[in-house]
Short mmCIF file of C-alpha atoms in Angstrom, two decimals:
data_model
loop_
_atom_site.label_atom_id
_atom_site.label_comp_id
_atom_site.label_asym_id
_atom_site.label_seq_id
_atom_site.Cartn_x
_atom_site.Cartn_y
_atom_site.Cartn_z
CA MET A 582 -20.57 8.37 5.92
CA THR A 583 -21.57 7.80 9.63
CA ASP A 584 -21.11 10.96 11.66
CA THR A 585 -18.09 9.90 14.02
CA HIS A 586 -16.69 13.37 14.75
CA SER A 587 -17.47 12.91 18.54
CA GLU A 588 -15.80 9.62 18.48
CA ALA A 589 -12.67 10.51 17.01
CA GLN A 590 -9.78 9.23 19.00
CA LEU A 591 -6.86 9.35 16.63
CA THR A 592 -4.11 11.80 16.31
CA LEU A 593 -1.97 12.63 13.46
CA ALA A 594 1.11 11.15 15.37
CA GLU A 595 -0.83 8.04 16.09
CA LEU A 596 -1.96 7.45 12.57
CA LEU A 597 1.72 7.91 11.31
CA LYS A 598 3.18 5.64 13.78
CA ASP A 599 4.39 2.60 12.00
CA PHE A 600 3.94 4.00 8.42
CA SER A 601 5.17 2.17 5.64
CA LEU A 602 6.69 3.50 2.41
CA GLU A 603 6.63 2.23 -1.36
CA VAL A 604 9.57 2.14 -3.81
CA THR A 605 10.51 0.83 -7.05
CA GLY A 606 13.14 -2.09 -7.65
CA LYS A 607 15.22 0.62 -9.30
CA GLU A 608 15.36 2.97 -6.29
CA GLN A 609 18.07 1.56 -4.09
CA GLU A 610 20.37 4.70 -4.19
CA LYS A 611 17.26 6.86 -3.39
CA LEU A 612 16.22 4.75 -0.69
CA ALA A 613 19.97 4.96 0.97
CA ASP A 614 19.81 8.59 0.48
CA ALA A 615 16.48 9.07 2.72
CA ALA A 616 17.62 6.43 5.12
CA ASP A 617 18.53 8.82 7.96
CA HIS A 618 14.86 10.47 7.94
CA ILE A 619 13.13 7.09 8.18
CA PRO A 620 12.86 5.07 11.32
CA GLN A 621 14.51 1.77 11.75
CA GLY A 622 12.10 -1.07 11.35
CA THR A 623 9.67 0.63 8.82
CA ARG A 624 8.20 -1.69 6.33
CA VAL A 625 9.39 -0.63 2.66
CA ASN A 626 7.31 -2.30 -0.01
CA VAL A 627 9.42 -3.12 -3.08
CA THR A 628 7.22 -3.02 -6.31
CA TYR A 629 7.19 -5.91 -9.03
CA LEU A 630 6.87 -3.95 -12.14
CA GLY A 631 7.21 -5.11 -15.78
CA ASN A 632 10.08 -2.92 -16.46
CA GLU A 633 12.03 -4.34 -13.54
CA ASP A 634 13.86 -7.77 -13.57
CA ARG A 635 14.35 -10.13 -10.40
CA ALA A 636 17.63 -9.08 -9.54
CA SER A 637 16.46 -5.47 -8.92
CA ARG A 638 13.66 -6.43 -7.07
CA VAL A 639 15.62 -8.65 -4.75
CA GLY A 640 18.49 -6.27 -4.54
CA THR A 641 16.22 -3.50 -3.30
CA ALA A 642 14.68 -5.64 -0.79
CA ALA A 643 18.04 -6.75 0.41
CA SER A 644 19.11 -3.01 0.51
CA ALA A 645 16.22 -2.24 2.59
CA ARG A 646 16.98 -5.08 5.08
CA ARG A 647 20.69 -3.81 5.14
CA LEU A 648 19.53 -0.36 6.02
CA GLY A 649 17.46 -1.41 8.91
CA PHE A 650 14.18 -1.67 7.53
CA THR A 651 11.52 -4.43 7.00
CA PRO A 652 11.36 -5.06 3.31
CA VAL A 653 8.03 -6.20 1.90
CA PRO A 654 8.53 -7.23 -1.78
CA HIS A 655 5.38 -7.28 -4.02
CA ILE A 656 4.55 -10.27 -6.18
CA SER A 657 2.45 -9.29 -9.20
CA ALA A 658 0.69 -12.48 -10.03
CA ARG A 659 -0.19 -11.77 -13.80
CA LEU A 660 3.69 -10.96 -14.20
CA VAL A 661 4.92 -14.34 -13.15
CA ASP A 662 5.62 -16.55 -16.02
CA SER A 663 5.58 -19.76 -14.22
CA GLU A 664 5.44 -21.74 -10.87
CA THR A 665 9.43 -22.04 -11.07
CA GLU A 666 9.78 -18.43 -11.42
CA LEU A 667 7.65 -17.79 -8.18
CA ARG A 668 9.62 -20.50 -6.31
CA ASP A 669 12.90 -18.88 -7.51
CA PHE A 670 11.88 -15.41 -6.62
CA LEU A 671 10.94 -16.50 -3.02
CA SER A 672 14.04 -18.49 -2.73
CA ASP A 673 16.12 -15.65 -3.57
CA LEU A 674 14.21 -13.32 -1.33
CA GLY A 675 14.89 -15.83 1.42
CA GLU A 676 18.67 -15.97 0.65
CA ALA A 677 18.43 -12.12 1.03
CA ASP A 678 16.62 -12.17 4.37
CA ALA A 679 13.83 -10.44 2.56
CA ALA A 680 11.04 -13.00 2.46
CA HIS A 681 9.44 -12.66 5.80
CA SER A 682 6.78 -10.29 4.42
CA VAL A 683 5.20 -9.93 1.08
CA PHE A 684 2.55 -8.08 -0.62
CA VAL A 685 0.61 -10.09 -3.17
CA ILE A 686 -1.71 -8.17 -5.93
CA ALA A 687 -2.84 -9.31 -9.28
CA GLY A 688 -1.09 -6.67 -11.40
CA ASP A 689 -1.67 -4.57 -14.40
CA PRO A 690 -1.66 -6.98 -17.37
CA PRO A 691 -5.13 -7.72 -18.68
CA ALA A 692 -4.02 -11.31 -19.42
CA PRO A 693 -1.60 -13.35 -17.25
CA HIS A 694 1.76 -13.96 -18.43
CA GLY A 695 1.66 -17.48 -16.69
CA PRO A 696 -0.46 -19.60 -14.55
CA TYR A 697 -1.68 -17.04 -12.06
CA SER A 698 -4.73 -14.89 -13.13
CA ASP A 699 -4.88 -13.07 -9.70
CA ALA A 700 -3.53 -12.73 -6.22
CA LEU A 701 -5.61 -15.63 -4.90
CA ALA A 702 -3.96 -18.10 -7.18
CA VAL A 703 -0.73 -17.10 -6.03
CA ILE A 704 -1.76 -17.36 -2.26
CA ASP A 705 -3.48 -20.83 -3.02
CA THR A 706 -0.28 -22.40 -4.14
CA GLY A 707 0.88 -22.81 -0.49
CA LEU A 708 4.38 -22.00 -1.44
CA PHE A 709 4.74 -19.22 1.43
CA ALA A 710 5.06 -21.48 4.33
CA GLY A 711 8.07 -23.47 2.79
CA HIS A 712 10.00 -20.07 2.14
CA GLY A 713 9.81 -18.32 5.31
CA VAL A 714 6.88 -15.97 4.70
CA GLU A 715 5.45 -14.77 7.81
CA ASP A 716 2.70 -12.30 6.83
CA VAL A 717 1.17 -11.24 3.74
CA SER A 718 -0.31 -8.15 2.66
CA ILE A 719 -3.35 -8.05 0.31
CA SER A 720 -4.93 -5.00 -1.66
CA GLY A 721 -8.12 -3.08 -1.06
CA TYR A 722 -9.77 -0.45 -3.34
CA PRO A 723 -11.73 1.97 -1.45
CA GLU A 724 -12.74 3.73 -4.84
CA GLY A 725 -13.19 0.68 -6.69
CA HIS A 726 -11.40 -0.64 -9.79
CA PRO A 727 -11.89 0.47 -13.48
CA SER A 728 -12.23 -2.94 -14.67
CA ILE A 729 -13.64 -5.04 -11.90
CA SER A 730 -17.11 -4.62 -10.21
CA ALA A 731 -17.60 -3.79 -6.50
CA ALA A 732 -19.15 -7.33 -5.68
CA LYS A 733 -16.26 -8.99 -7.15
CA LEU A 734 -13.70 -7.11 -5.29
CA TRP A 735 -15.46 -7.86 -2.01
CA ASP A 736 -15.58 -11.54 -3.09
CA ALA A 737 -11.95 -11.47 -3.82
CA LEU A 738 -10.91 -9.62 -0.49
CA GLU A 739 -12.84 -12.32 1.49
CA ASP A 740 -11.33 -15.17 -0.49
CA LYS A 741 -7.85 -14.05 0.03
CA ILE A 742 -8.26 -13.55 3.88
CA ARG A 743 -10.11 -16.72 4.38
CA SER A 744 -7.18 -18.60 2.35
CA LEU A 745 -4.58 -16.99 4.21
CA GLU A 746 -6.52 -17.75 7.48
CA ARG A 747 -6.59 -21.45 6.46
CA GLN A 748 -2.94 -21.49 6.12
CA GLY A 749 -2.23 -19.75 9.41
CA ILE A 750 -0.49 -16.82 7.86
CA PRO A 751 -1.39 -13.32 9.57
CA THR A 752 -2.30 -10.70 6.85
CA SER A 753 -3.14 -7.14 6.44
CA ILE A 754 -4.78 -4.78 3.70
CA THR A 755 -3.01 -1.96 1.99
CA THR A 756 -5.30 0.22 -0.07
CA GLN A 757 -4.88 1.89 -3.34
CA PHE A 758 -4.15 5.52 -2.91
CA SER A 759 -7.24 8.03 -2.71
CA PHE A 760 -8.03 11.35 -2.37
CA ASP A 761 -11.41 10.82 -0.62
CA ALA A 762 -11.32 10.35 2.88
CA ASP A 763 -15.11 9.68 3.35
CA ARG A 764 -14.90 6.94 0.84
CA VAL A 765 -11.90 5.31 2.60
CA LEU A 766 -13.50 5.32 5.89
CA ASP A 767 -16.76 4.07 4.57
CA TRP A 768 -14.84 1.19 2.88
CA ILE A 769 -12.88 0.47 6.04
CA ALA A 770 -16.12 0.46 7.89
CA GLU A 771 -17.43 -2.12 5.59
CA VAL A 772 -14.53 -4.40 5.89
CA ARG A 773 -15.12 -4.30 9.85
CA ARG A 774 -19.01 -4.95 9.32
CA ARG A 775 -17.91 -8.13 7.18
CA GLY A 776 -16.26 -9.35 10.34
CA PHE A 777 -12.40 -8.79 9.56
CA ASP A 778 -10.36 -6.88 12.26
CA LEU A 779 -7.05 -7.30 10.36
CA PRO A 780 -4.88 -4.13 10.33
CA ILE A 781 -5.47 -1.68 7.17
CA ARG A 782 -2.95 0.64 5.90
CA ILE A 783 -4.32 3.39 4.16
CA GLY A 784 -2.72 4.38 0.76
CA VAL A 785 -1.74 7.76 0.60
CA PRO A 786 0.05 9.72 -2.00
CA GLY A 787 3.30 11.35 -0.59
CA PRO A 788 4.21 14.80 -1.37
CA ALA A 789 4.72 14.73 -5.20
CA GLY A 790 4.45 16.89 -8.22
CA VAL A 791 0.82 17.71 -8.92
CA ARG A 792 1.30 16.74 -12.46
CA ARG A 793 2.60 13.18 -11.42
CA LEU A 794 -0.30 12.80 -9.00
CA VAL A 795 -2.76 13.58 -11.72
CA ARG A 796 -1.21 11.20 -13.92
CA PHE A 797 -1.07 8.17 -11.41
CA ALA A 798 -4.81 8.84 -10.42
CA SER A 799 -5.89 8.75 -14.09
CA ARG A 800 -3.91 5.61 -14.55
CA PHE A 801 -5.52 3.91 -11.70
CA GLY A 802 -9.10 5.17 -12.06
CA ILE A 803 -9.03 7.10 -8.72
CA ALA A 804 -10.79 10.30 -8.23
CA SER A 805 -11.89 12.54 -11.12
CA SER A 806 -9.88 15.86 -11.61
CA ALA A 807 -12.74 17.71 -9.87
CA GLY A 808 -12.26 15.50 -6.83
CA ILE A 809 -8.58 16.03 -6.80
CA VAL A 810 -8.99 19.81 -6.83
CA LYS A 811 -11.54 19.54 -3.97
CA LYS A 812 -9.53 17.52 -1.82
CA TYR A 813 -6.07 19.28 -2.54
CA GLY A 814 -7.21 22.70 -2.96
CA PHE A 815 -5.06 23.35 -6.26
CA SER A 816 -5.92 24.59 -9.86
CA LEU A 817 -5.18 21.88 -12.62
CA THR A 818 -4.29 24.87 -14.82
CA ASN A 819 -1.20 25.56 -12.63
CA LEU A 820 0.57 22.21 -12.18
CA LEU A 821 3.93 23.79 -11.20
CA GLY A 822 3.66 22.90 -7.33
CA THR A 823 3.26 20.13 -4.91
CA ALA A 824 0.41 18.66 -3.27
CA GLY A 825 0.86 17.03 0.30
CA PRO A 826 -1.10 14.47 2.24
CA ASP A 827 -1.97 17.04 5.08
CA ARG A 828 -5.61 17.73 4.05
CA PHE A 829 -6.30 13.86 3.41
CA LEU A 830 -4.98 12.65 6.77
CA ALA A 831 -6.54 15.46 8.65
CA ASP A 832 -9.99 14.38 7.16
CA ILE A 833 -9.24 10.71 8.12
CA THR A 834 -8.37 11.63 11.66
CA GLU A 835 -11.39 13.78 12.05
CA GLY A 836 -13.79 11.36 10.74
CA TYR A 837 -12.31 8.21 12.64
CA SER A 838 -13.95 6.11 15.15
CA ARG A 839 -11.89 3.47 16.83
CA GLU A 840 -15.07 1.18 17.36
CA VAL A 841 -16.02 1.43 13.67
CA HIS A 842 -12.74 1.62 11.86
CA GLY A 843 -10.16 -0.33 14.18
CA ASP A 844 -6.36 -0.37 13.57
CA LEU A 845 -5.24 1.88 10.84
CA ARG A 846 -1.94 2.89 9.54
CA VAL A 847 -0.65 4.87 6.63
CA HIS A 848 1.21 3.62 3.49
CA PHE A 849 2.86 6.09 1.37
CA TYR A 850 3.24 5.99 -2.27
CA THR A 851 6.24 8.07 -2.93
CA PHE A 852 6.26 8.33 -6.77
CA GLY A 853 9.84 8.45 -7.03
CA ASP A 854 10.53 11.02 -4.17
CA ILE A 855 11.44 8.75 -1.21
CA GLU A 856 13.15 11.57 0.66
CA ALA A 857 10.47 14.28 0.23
CA THR A 858 7.99 11.76 1.75
CA SER A 859 10.32 10.70 4.46
CA ARG A 860 11.12 14.16 5.32
CA TRP A 861 7.33 15.13 5.33
CA VAL A 862 6.55 12.39 8.00
CA GLU A 863 9.75 13.19 9.97
CA GLU A 864 8.36 16.90 10.15
CA SER A 865 4.98 15.96 10.90
CA LEU A 866 5.75 13.71 13.79
CA ALA A 867 8.03 16.29 15.12
CA VAL A 868 5.25 18.91 15.05
CA HIS A 869 2.23 16.73 16.31
CA ARG A 870 3.76 14.40 18.88
#
């Protein structure tokens, strides 16, 4: 990675400003319980998982809006059964005042359930403008993807950005969570080198049980166990504690260059513990302001 220590112009408080959170469609109550620790207007991503239904996804997005947050419902392309289902979902979100911002991903199934094989296929439908969507987030993979080559990932990223540009829809990137700050910063520098100056939200694991972190890292092909140990400084033989994002974010701020990396924010994957993550951010901001 380029040595940027002398150019670092980013404090933790600046990095955490306008952070976002991710919750599942089944976590309305948890979001409400944590609401006092989350700034008004915070972007709250709502997942689109196979074990959720449309009512729970829309309900949680609507709840986020009522609580004073900005809902960002996910659309998982391969889980959408039909164009009718996509239209109905967007319509329901619109009725709940929760369609202004969405996050589009390909999704986990190896084969699509319907006509959409990837996020670009959903974006290219042109349905967003007619349903009140004002900005679209897309995914980024600083540590790669277990089943997609790096070249294809870059092509897909560029195709999605270009399609949204043609439609006049502002976009941003939210990255998969990582434990390797160097790889994240190098990946962001490459995004900028390719001419894209859109906002990037760095995916970060919130404070979560170590066992849970390891399980999710393995699921998404992110960081070997050795890499997790190195970055988080704990022993995999003692999985009883928690690991926080402190060290990772410190590495990001240390290696950051405004000229090289541009507009960066943080997106927290809460792994079912919204309140722990919200309290961690609240406390960190109080200390580092």
